[in-house]
CSV table of C-alpha atoms and ligand atoms in Angstrom, one decimal:
chain,number,residue,atom,x,y,z
A,1,MET,CA,8.7,-64.8,-46.8
A,2,ARG,CA,8.9,-61.4,-45.2
A,3,ASN,CA,5.2,-62.0,-44.1
A,4,ALA,CA,6.0,-65.5,-42.9
A,5,PHE,CA,9.0,-64.3,-40.9
A,6,GLY,CA,7.0,-61.5,-39.6
A,7,LEU,CA,4.3,-63.8,-38.4
A,8,MET,CA,6.8,-66.1,-36.8
A,9,LEU,CA,8.4,-63.2,-35.0
A,10,ALA,CA,5.1,-61.9,-33.9
A,11,SER,CA,4.2,-65.4,-32.6
A,12,ILE,CA,7.5,-65.7,-30.7
A,13,VAL,CA,7.0,-62.2,-29.2
A,14,ALA,CA,3.4,-63.1,-28.3
A,15,ALA,CA,4.5,-66.4,-26.8
A,16,VAL,CA,7.3,-64.6,-24.8
A,17,ALA,CA,4.8,-62.0,-23.7
A,18,ILE,CA,2.2,-64.6,-22.7
A,19,ALA,CA,4.9,-66.6,-20.8
A,20,GLY,CA,6.0,-63.4,-19.1
A,21,VAL,CA,2.4,-62.5,-18.1
A,22,TRP,CA,1.8,-66.0,-17.0
A,23,TYR,CA,5.0,-66.0,-15.0
A,24,TRP,CA,4.3,-62.7,-13.2
A,25,THR,CA,0.6,-63.5,-12.7
A,26,SER,CA,0.9,-67.1,-11.8
A,27,PRO,CA,-0.1,-68.0,-8.3
A,28,ARG,CA,3.0,-70.1,-8.1
A,29,ALA,CA,5.1,-66.9,-8.1
A,30,ASP,CA,3.6,-66.1,-4.7
A,31,ALA,CA,3.1,-69.7,-3.7
A,32,ALA,CA,6.6,-70.3,-2.7
A,33,PRO,CA,6.8,-67.6,-0.1
A,34,GLN,CA,3.3,-68.5,1.1
A,35,THR,CA,4.5,-72.1,1.5
A,36,ILE,CA,7.6,-71.0,3.3
A,37,ALA,CA,5.5,-68.8,5.5
A,38,ALA,CA,3.0,-71.6,6.1
A,39,LYS,CA,5.8,-74.0,6.9
A,40,VAL,CA,7.2,-71.5,9.3
A,41,ALA,CA,3.8,-70.9,10.7
A,42,ASP,CA,3.0,-74.6,10.8
A,43,PRO,CA,4.5,-75.2,14.2
A,44,ALA,CA,2.3,-72.3,15.4
A,45,PRO,CA,0.6,-74.4,18.0
A,46,ALA,CA,4.0,-75.4,19.5
A,47,SER,CA,5.2,-71.8,19.3
A,48,LYS,CA,2.0,-70.7,20.9
A,49,LYS,CA,2.5,-73.2,23.6
A,50,LEU,CA,6.1,-72.0,24.1
A,51,ALA,CA,5.0,-68.5,24.0
A,52,ALA,CA,2.2,-69.3,26.5
A,53,LYS,CA,4.7,-71.1,28.7
A,54,ASP,CA,7.0,-68.1,28.5
A,55,ASP,CA,4.1,-65.9,29.4
A,56,VAL,CA,3.3,-68.0,32.4
A,57,GLU,CA,6.9,-68.1,33.4
A,58,THR,CA,7.2,-64.4,33.0
A,59,THR,CA,3.9,-63.8,34.9
A,60,ALA,CA,4.9,-66.3,37.5
A,61,SER,CA,8.3,-64.7,38.1
A,62,LEU,CA,6.8,-61.2,38.0
A,63,SER,CA,4.2,-62.4,40.5
A,64,SER,CA,6.8,-63.8,42.8
A,65,ARG,CA,8.8,-60.7,42.5
A,66,LEU,CA,5.7,-58.6,43.3
A,67,ALA,CA,5.0,-60.9,46.1
A,68,ALA,CA,8.6,-60.5,47.3
A,69,VAL,CA,8.2,-56.7,47.1
A,70,ALA,CA,4.9,-56.9,48.9
A,71,ALA,CA,6.5,-59.1,51.6
A,72,ALA,CA,9.4,-56.6,52.0
A,73,PRO,CA,7.9,-53.2,52.7
A,74,ALA,CA,9.9,-50.0,52.3
A,75,ALA,CA,10.6,-49.9,56.0
A,76,PRO,CA,12.8,-52.7,57.2
A,77,PRO,CA,10.7,-55.5,58.7
A,78,LYS,CA,10.4,-55.4,62.4
A,79,PRO,CA,13.0,-57.7,63.7
A,80,ALA,CA,11.7,-60.4,66.0
A,81,CYS,CA,13.0,-60.0,69.5
A,82,ALA,CA,15.8,-62.5,70.0
A,83,ASN,CA,15.4,-62.4,73.7
A,84,PRO,CA,12.4,-64.6,74.8
A,85,ASP,CA,12.5,-63.2,78.3
A,86,ALA,CA,12.8,-59.5,77.1
A,87,LEU,CA,11.1,-56.7,79.0
A,88,GLY,CA,9.7,-55.5,75.6
A,89,VAL,CA,7.0,-52.8,75.1
A,90,SER,CA,3.5,-53.6,76.4
A,91,ARG,CA,1.8,-50.5,75.0
A,92,VAL,CA,2.6,-47.6,72.6
A,93,VAL,CA,0.7,-44.4,73.2
A,94,GLU,CA,0.4,-41.5,70.7
A,95,ILE,CA,0.4,-38.0,72.2
A,96,ASP,CA,-1.6,-35.1,70.7
A,97,THR,CA,0.7,-32.3,71.8
A,98,THR,CA,-1.8,-29.5,70.9
A,99,GLY,CA,-1.7,-26.8,73.6
A,100,GLY,CA,1.5,-28.3,75.2
A,101,PRO,CA,0.2,-30.9,77.6
A,102,GLY,CA,2.4,-31.7,80.7
A,103,PHE,CA,3.5,-35.1,81.8
A,104,GLY,CA,5.1,-36.4,85.0
A,105,PHE,CA,3.4,-36.0,88.4
A,106,GLU,CA,6.4,-34.3,89.9
A,107,HIS,CA,4.9,-31.1,88.3
A,108,PHE,CA,1.9,-32.0,86.1
A,109,LYS,CA,-0.9,-34.0,87.5
A,110,GLN,CA,-3.6,-33.6,84.9
A,111,LEU,CA,-2.9,-36.5,82.6
A,112,ASP,CA,-2.9,-39.7,84.5
A,113,PHE,CA,-2.6,-42.1,81.6
A,114,LEU,CA,-0.4,-44.9,83.1
A,115,THR,CA,-2.1,-47.8,84.7
A,116,ASP,CA,-0.6,-49.8,87.6
A,117,LYS,CA,2.9,-51.2,86.9
A,118,GLU,CA,3.3,-49.1,83.7
A,119,VAL,CA,6.5,-47.3,83.2
A,120,VAL,CA,8.0,-44.9,80.7
A,121,LEU,CA,11.8,-44.8,80.3
A,122,THR,CA,13.3,-41.4,79.5
A,123,PHE,CA,16.9,-40.4,79.0
A,124,ASP,CA,18.3,-36.8,79.1
A,125,ASP,CA,21.4,-34.9,78.0
A,126,GLY,CA,22.7,-37.1,75.2
A,127,PRO,CA,23.8,-38.0,72.6
A,128,TRP,CA,27.2,-38.9,74.1
A,129,PRO,CA,29.9,-41.3,72.9
A,130,VAL,CA,30.1,-44.7,74.7
A,131,ASN,CA,27.3,-44.1,77.2
A,132,THR,CA,24.4,-43.5,74.7
A,133,PRO,CA,25.4,-46.4,72.5
A,134,SER,CA,25.6,-48.6,75.6
A,135,VAL,CA,22.1,-47.5,76.7
A,136,LEU,CA,20.9,-48.3,73.1
A,137,LYS,CA,22.4,-51.7,73.3
A,138,THR,CA,20.8,-52.5,76.6
A,139,LEU,CA,17.4,-51.3,75.4
A,140,ALA,CA,17.8,-53.4,72.2
A,141,ASP,CA,18.8,-56.5,74.2
A,142,GLU,CA,15.5,-56.1,76.1
A,143,CYS,CA,13.5,-55.2,73.0
A,144,THR,CA,12.2,-52.1,74.7
A,145,LYS,CA,11.8,-48.4,73.8
A,146,ALA,CA,12.4,-45.0,75.5
A,147,VAL,CA,12.1,-41.3,75.0
A,148,PHE,CA,15.4,-39.3,74.6
A,149,PHE,CA,15.6,-35.6,75.4
A,150,SER,CA,18.7,-34.5,73.6
A,151,ILE,CA,20.7,-31.3,74.3
A,152,GLY,CA,21.0,-29.3,71.0
A,153,LYS,CA,24.8,-28.8,71.3
A,154,HIS,CA,25.4,-32.4,72.0
A,155,ALA,CA,23.3,-33.3,68.9
A,156,THR,CA,25.6,-31.1,66.8
A,157,TYR,CA,28.7,-32.8,68.3
A,158,HIS,CA,27.5,-36.3,67.8
A,159,PRO,CA,24.7,-36.4,65.2
A,160,GLU,CA,25.6,-40.0,64.1
A,161,ILE,CA,24.8,-41.2,67.7
A,162,LEU,CA,21.5,-39.4,67.7
A,163,ARG,CA,20.6,-40.9,64.4
A,164,GLN,CA,21.3,-44.3,65.9
A,165,VAL,CA,18.8,-43.5,68.7
A,166,ALA,CA,16.1,-42.6,66.1
A,167,ALA,CA,16.9,-45.5,63.9
A,168,ALA,CA,16.4,-47.9,66.8
A,169,GLY,CA,12.8,-46.7,67.0
A,170,HIS,CA,13.1,-44.5,70.1
A,171,THR,CA,11.3,-41.2,70.5
A,172,VAL,CA,13.5,-38.2,70.2
A,173,GLY,CA,12.6,-34.8,71.8
A,174,ALA,CA,14.7,-31.9,72.9
A,175,HIS,CA,16.2,-30.5,76.1
A,176,THR,CA,17.3,-26.9,75.1
A,177,TRP,CA,20.3,-25.8,73.1
A,178,SER,CA,22.9,-25.5,75.9
A,179,HIS,CA,21.1,-26.9,79.0
A,180,ALA,CA,20.5,-23.5,80.4
A,181,ASN,CA,18.2,-23.2,83.4
A,182,LEU,CA,15.2,-21.3,81.8
A,183,ASN,CA,13.7,-20.4,85.2
A,184,THR,CA,16.1,-17.8,86.5
A,185,LYS,CA,15.9,-14.0,86.4
A,186,LYS,CA,19.0,-13.9,84.3
A,187,ILE,CA,17.2,-15.5,81.3
A,188,THR,CA,14.9,-13.2,79.3
A,189,ASP,CA,11.8,-14.6,77.5
A,190,GLN,CA,13.7,-14.2,74.2
A,191,GLN,CA,16.7,-16.1,75.5
A,192,ALA,CA,14.3,-18.9,76.7
A,193,LYS,CA,12.7,-19.0,73.3
A,194,ASP,CA,16.1,-19.2,71.6
A,195,GLU,CA,17.2,-22.1,73.9
A,196,ILE,CA,14.0,-24.0,73.2
A,197,GLU,CA,13.9,-23.4,69.4
A,198,LYS,CA,17.6,-23.8,68.7
A,199,GLY,CA,17.6,-27.0,70.7
A,200,PHE,CA,14.8,-28.5,68.5
A,201,SER,CA,16.5,-27.2,65.3
A,202,ALA,CA,19.8,-28.8,66.3
A,203,VAL,CA,18.1,-32.1,66.9
A,204,LYS,CA,16.4,-31.8,63.6
A,205,LEU,CA,19.7,-31.0,61.8
A,206,ALA,CA,21.3,-34.0,63.4
A,207,LEU,CA,18.5,-36.4,62.6
A,208,GLY,CA,17.7,-35.1,59.2
A,209,SER,CA,14.0,-35.2,60.1
A,210,ALA,CA,11.8,-33.3,62.6
A,211,PRO,CA,11.9,-34.5,66.2
A,212,ALA,CA,8.8,-35.2,68.4
A,213,PRO,CA,7.4,-32.0,70.0
A,214,PHE,CA,8.5,-33.4,73.4
A,215,PHE,CA,10.5,-31.1,75.7
A,216,ARG,CA,12.1,-31.3,79.1
A,217,PHE,CA,13.3,-28.3,81.0
A,218,PRO,CA,16.9,-28.5,82.3
A,219,GLU,CA,16.9,-29.3,86.0
A,220,LEU,CA,13.1,-29.6,85.6
A,221,GLN,CA,13.0,-25.8,86.0
A,222,HIS,CA,9.9,-24.5,84.2
A,223,GLY,CA,8.7,-21.0,84.4
A,224,PRO,CA,5.3,-19.6,83.4
A,225,ALA,CA,6.5,-17.6,80.4
A,226,ALA,CA,8.3,-20.6,78.9
A,227,MET,CA,5.4,-22.9,79.6
A,228,ALA,CA,3.1,-20.5,77.8
A,229,TYR,CA,5.4,-20.3,74.9
A,230,LEU,CA,5.7,-24.1,74.6
A,231,GLY,CA,1.9,-24.3,74.8
A,232,SER,CA,1.6,-21.8,71.9
A,233,ARG,CA,4.0,-24.1,69.9
A,234,ASN,CA,2.1,-27.3,70.7
A,235,ILE,CA,5.1,-28.8,72.4
A,236,ALA,CA,4.4,-31.3,75.2
A,237,VAL,CA,6.4,-30.7,78.5
A,238,PHE,CA,7.9,-33.7,80.4
A,239,SER,CA,8.7,-33.6,84.0
A,240,CYS,CA,8.9,-37.1,85.7
A,241,ASP,CA,7.4,-39.3,88.3
A,242,ILE,CA,10.6,-41.1,89.4
A,243,ASP,CA,13.8,-39.1,89.5
A,244,SER,CA,16.7,-41.5,89.5
A,245,PHE,CA,19.2,-38.9,90.6
A,246,ASP,CA,21.7,-40.9,88.5
A,247,PHE,CA,24.0,-38.0,87.9
A,248,ARG,CA,25.0,-37.9,91.6
A,249,ALA,CA,24.9,-41.7,92.3
A,250,LYS,CA,28.2,-43.1,93.6
A,251,ASP,CA,27.7,-46.3,91.6
A,252,ALA,CA,25.3,-48.3,89.4
A,253,THR,CA,23.7,-50.2,92.3
A,254,GLN,CA,22.6,-47.0,93.9
A,255,ILE,CA,20.8,-45.9,90.7
A,256,VAL,CA,19.0,-49.3,90.6
A,257,ASN,CA,18.0,-49.1,94.2
A,258,THR,CA,16.8,-45.5,94.1
A,259,VAL,CA,14.6,-46.2,91.0
A,260,MET,CA,13.2,-49.5,92.3
A,261,THR,CA,12.4,-48.1,95.8
A,262,LYS,CA,10.6,-45.1,94.4
A,263,LEU,CA,8.8,-47.1,91.8
A,264,ASP,CA,7.6,-49.8,94.2
A,265,LYS,CA,6.1,-47.0,96.3
A,266,ALA,CA,4.5,-45.1,93.4
A,267,GLY,CA,3.5,-48.3,91.4
A,268,LYS,CA,4.0,-46.7,88.0
A,269,GLY,CA,5.5,-43.6,86.4
A,270,ILE,CA,7.9,-41.8,84.0
A,271,ILE,CA,11.5,-42.5,85.0
A,272,LEU,CA,14.1,-39.8,84.5
A,273,MET,CA,17.6,-41.0,83.7
A,274,HIS,CA,20.6,-39.7,81.7
A,275,ASP,CA,22.1,-41.5,78.8
A,276,PHE,CA,24.9,-39.0,79.2
A,277,GLN,CA,26.0,-40.6,82.4
A,278,LYS,CA,28.4,-43.6,82.5
A,279,ARG,CA,26.8,-45.0,85.7
A,280,THR,CA,23.4,-45.0,84.2
A,281,ALA,CA,24.6,-47.0,81.2
A,282,GLU,CA,26.2,-49.4,83.7
A,283,ALA,CA,23.0,-49.6,85.8
A,284,LEU,CA,20.6,-50.1,83.0
A,285,PRO,CA,21.0,-53.9,82.3
A,286,THR,CA,20.3,-54.7,86.0
A,287,LEU,CA,17.5,-52.1,86.2
A,288,LEU,CA,15.6,-53.5,83.3
A,289,ARG,CA,15.9,-57.0,84.7
A,290,ARG,CA,14.5,-55.7,88.0
A,291,LEU,CA,11.6,-54.0,86.2
A,292,LYS,CA,10.8,-57.3,84.4
A,293,ALA,CA,11.1,-59.3,87.6
A,294,GLY,CA,8.9,-56.8,89.4
A,295,GLY,CA,6.1,-57.2,86.8
A,296,TYR,CA,6.5,-53.7,85.4
A,297,LYS,CA,5.6,-53.0,81.8
A,298,ILE,CA,7.1,-50.5,79.4
A,299,VAL,CA,4.9,-47.9,77.7
A,300,GLN,CA,6.4,-46.1,74.7
A,301,MET,CA,5.3,-42.5,74.1
A,302,LYS,CA,5.2,-41.2,70.6
A,303,ALA,CA,4.0,-38.0,69.1
A,304,ARG,CA,1.1,-37.9,66.7
A,305,MET,CA,2.8,-35.3,64.6
A,306,PRO,CA,6.5,-34.2,64.4
A,307,LEU,CA,7.4,-30.7,65.4
A,308,GLU,CA,7.5,-28.0,62.8
A,309,THR,CA,10.8,-26.2,63.7
A,310,LEU,CA,11.1,-22.5,62.9
A,311,ALA,CA,13.0,-21.8,59.7
A,312,GLU,CA,14.9,-18.9,61.1
A,313,TYR,CA,16.5,-21.1,63.8
A,314,ASP,CA,17.1,-23.9,61.2
A,315,ASP,CA,18.8,-21.5,58.9
A,316,ALA,CA,20.9,-19.7,61.6
A,317,LEU,CA,22.1,-23.1,62.9
A,318,ILE,CA,23.2,-24.3,59.4
A,319,ARG,CA,25.1,-21.0,58.9
A,320,GLU,CA,26.7,-21.4,62.3
A,321,GLN,CA,27.7,-25.0,61.7
A,322,LYS,CA,29.5,-24.3,58.5
A,323,VAL,CA,33.3,-24.0,59.0
A,324,PRO,CA,34.3,-20.7,57.5
A,325,VAL,CA,36.7,-21.0,54.6
A,326,ILE,CA,39.6,-18.7,55.2
A,327,SER,CA,41.9,-19.9,52.3
A,328,ALA,CA,41.0,-21.0,48.8
A,329,ARG,CA,44.6,-22.0,47.9
A,330,ALA,CA,45.2,-25.4,46.3
A,331,VAL,CA,46.8,-27.9,48.6
A,332,GLY,CA,49.8,-28.2,46.4
A,333,SER,CA,50.6,-24.6,46.8
A,334,VAL,CA,50.3,-24.9,50.6
A,335,VAL,CA,51.9,-28.3,51.3
A,336,GLN,CA,55.0,-29.4,49.4
A,337,THR,CA,57.1,-32.5,50.0
A,338,VAL,CA,60.7,-31.5,50.5
A,339,SER,CA,62.1,-34.7,51.7
A,340,GLU,CA,61.0,-38.4,51.5
B,1,LIG,ZN1,19.5,-32.4,81.7
């Protein structure tokens, strides 16, 4: 009995053990998850199609974005000229200023680069409120470009206007710090250097970038020492061919007539005007129309390389421009409302 019971118990234990082993080793134990996995995986072709479609869409949208980026370069696209009859710019020339070449036959006759009917527009003494923006608008209306010779002091007074000049694509050079005549015995070589360098540093400070190494002497008064210095700094010197004498004109009509009479005689040339002058701003729309009607073409002069200003002048100017702080007291301790 004990043996029979023992055998039975052993059989039951064995059966349970076999069942257990069968259960744990049976492929069915894994089959369920496999089936589920297979069922999930079954629509794979559809998923792949979806995935592929997504890929295509992603690629397509990426491509279109890249195309959009490629179509929109970092610099703003050149706006088409809205004026079909604009004076425009017929030619852009790049100047290698090495050695300080001189331009403008009134004083420098070596570099005869303009052909018949070609004209360069230049403006001195800005930037100045009202007049400089007016000149900029007229130039923009005619889709044409000029060279601006800024006075350093004026650049520090109205840097935002000078930035508008540069942003419009015009060439910006300098015209000394304080418009001092550098060709008098009262001016030392050091003072002349200071006027030149401080002028360029002031223009750079206003623009936030280096100006063109283009310089014009105040009153076109160039002396040999200053000329030699500019040559050593690889700064081009601009005189002119056509002096508008706009600063002493009684009205806009006189400026237009003076320029056109001289230009028709010379046939071409660098025109000297002043964006600082109200009458010049007033004369410019008519003058540009007359240039167009007369078959004149505008040449824009650019520099191959910007000027490397001297750090000592940049630094001195920054120190000078900073308003000294004379009180560090909090506003509440200085200004108190006593009645409302
Ligand atoms: Zn001037």
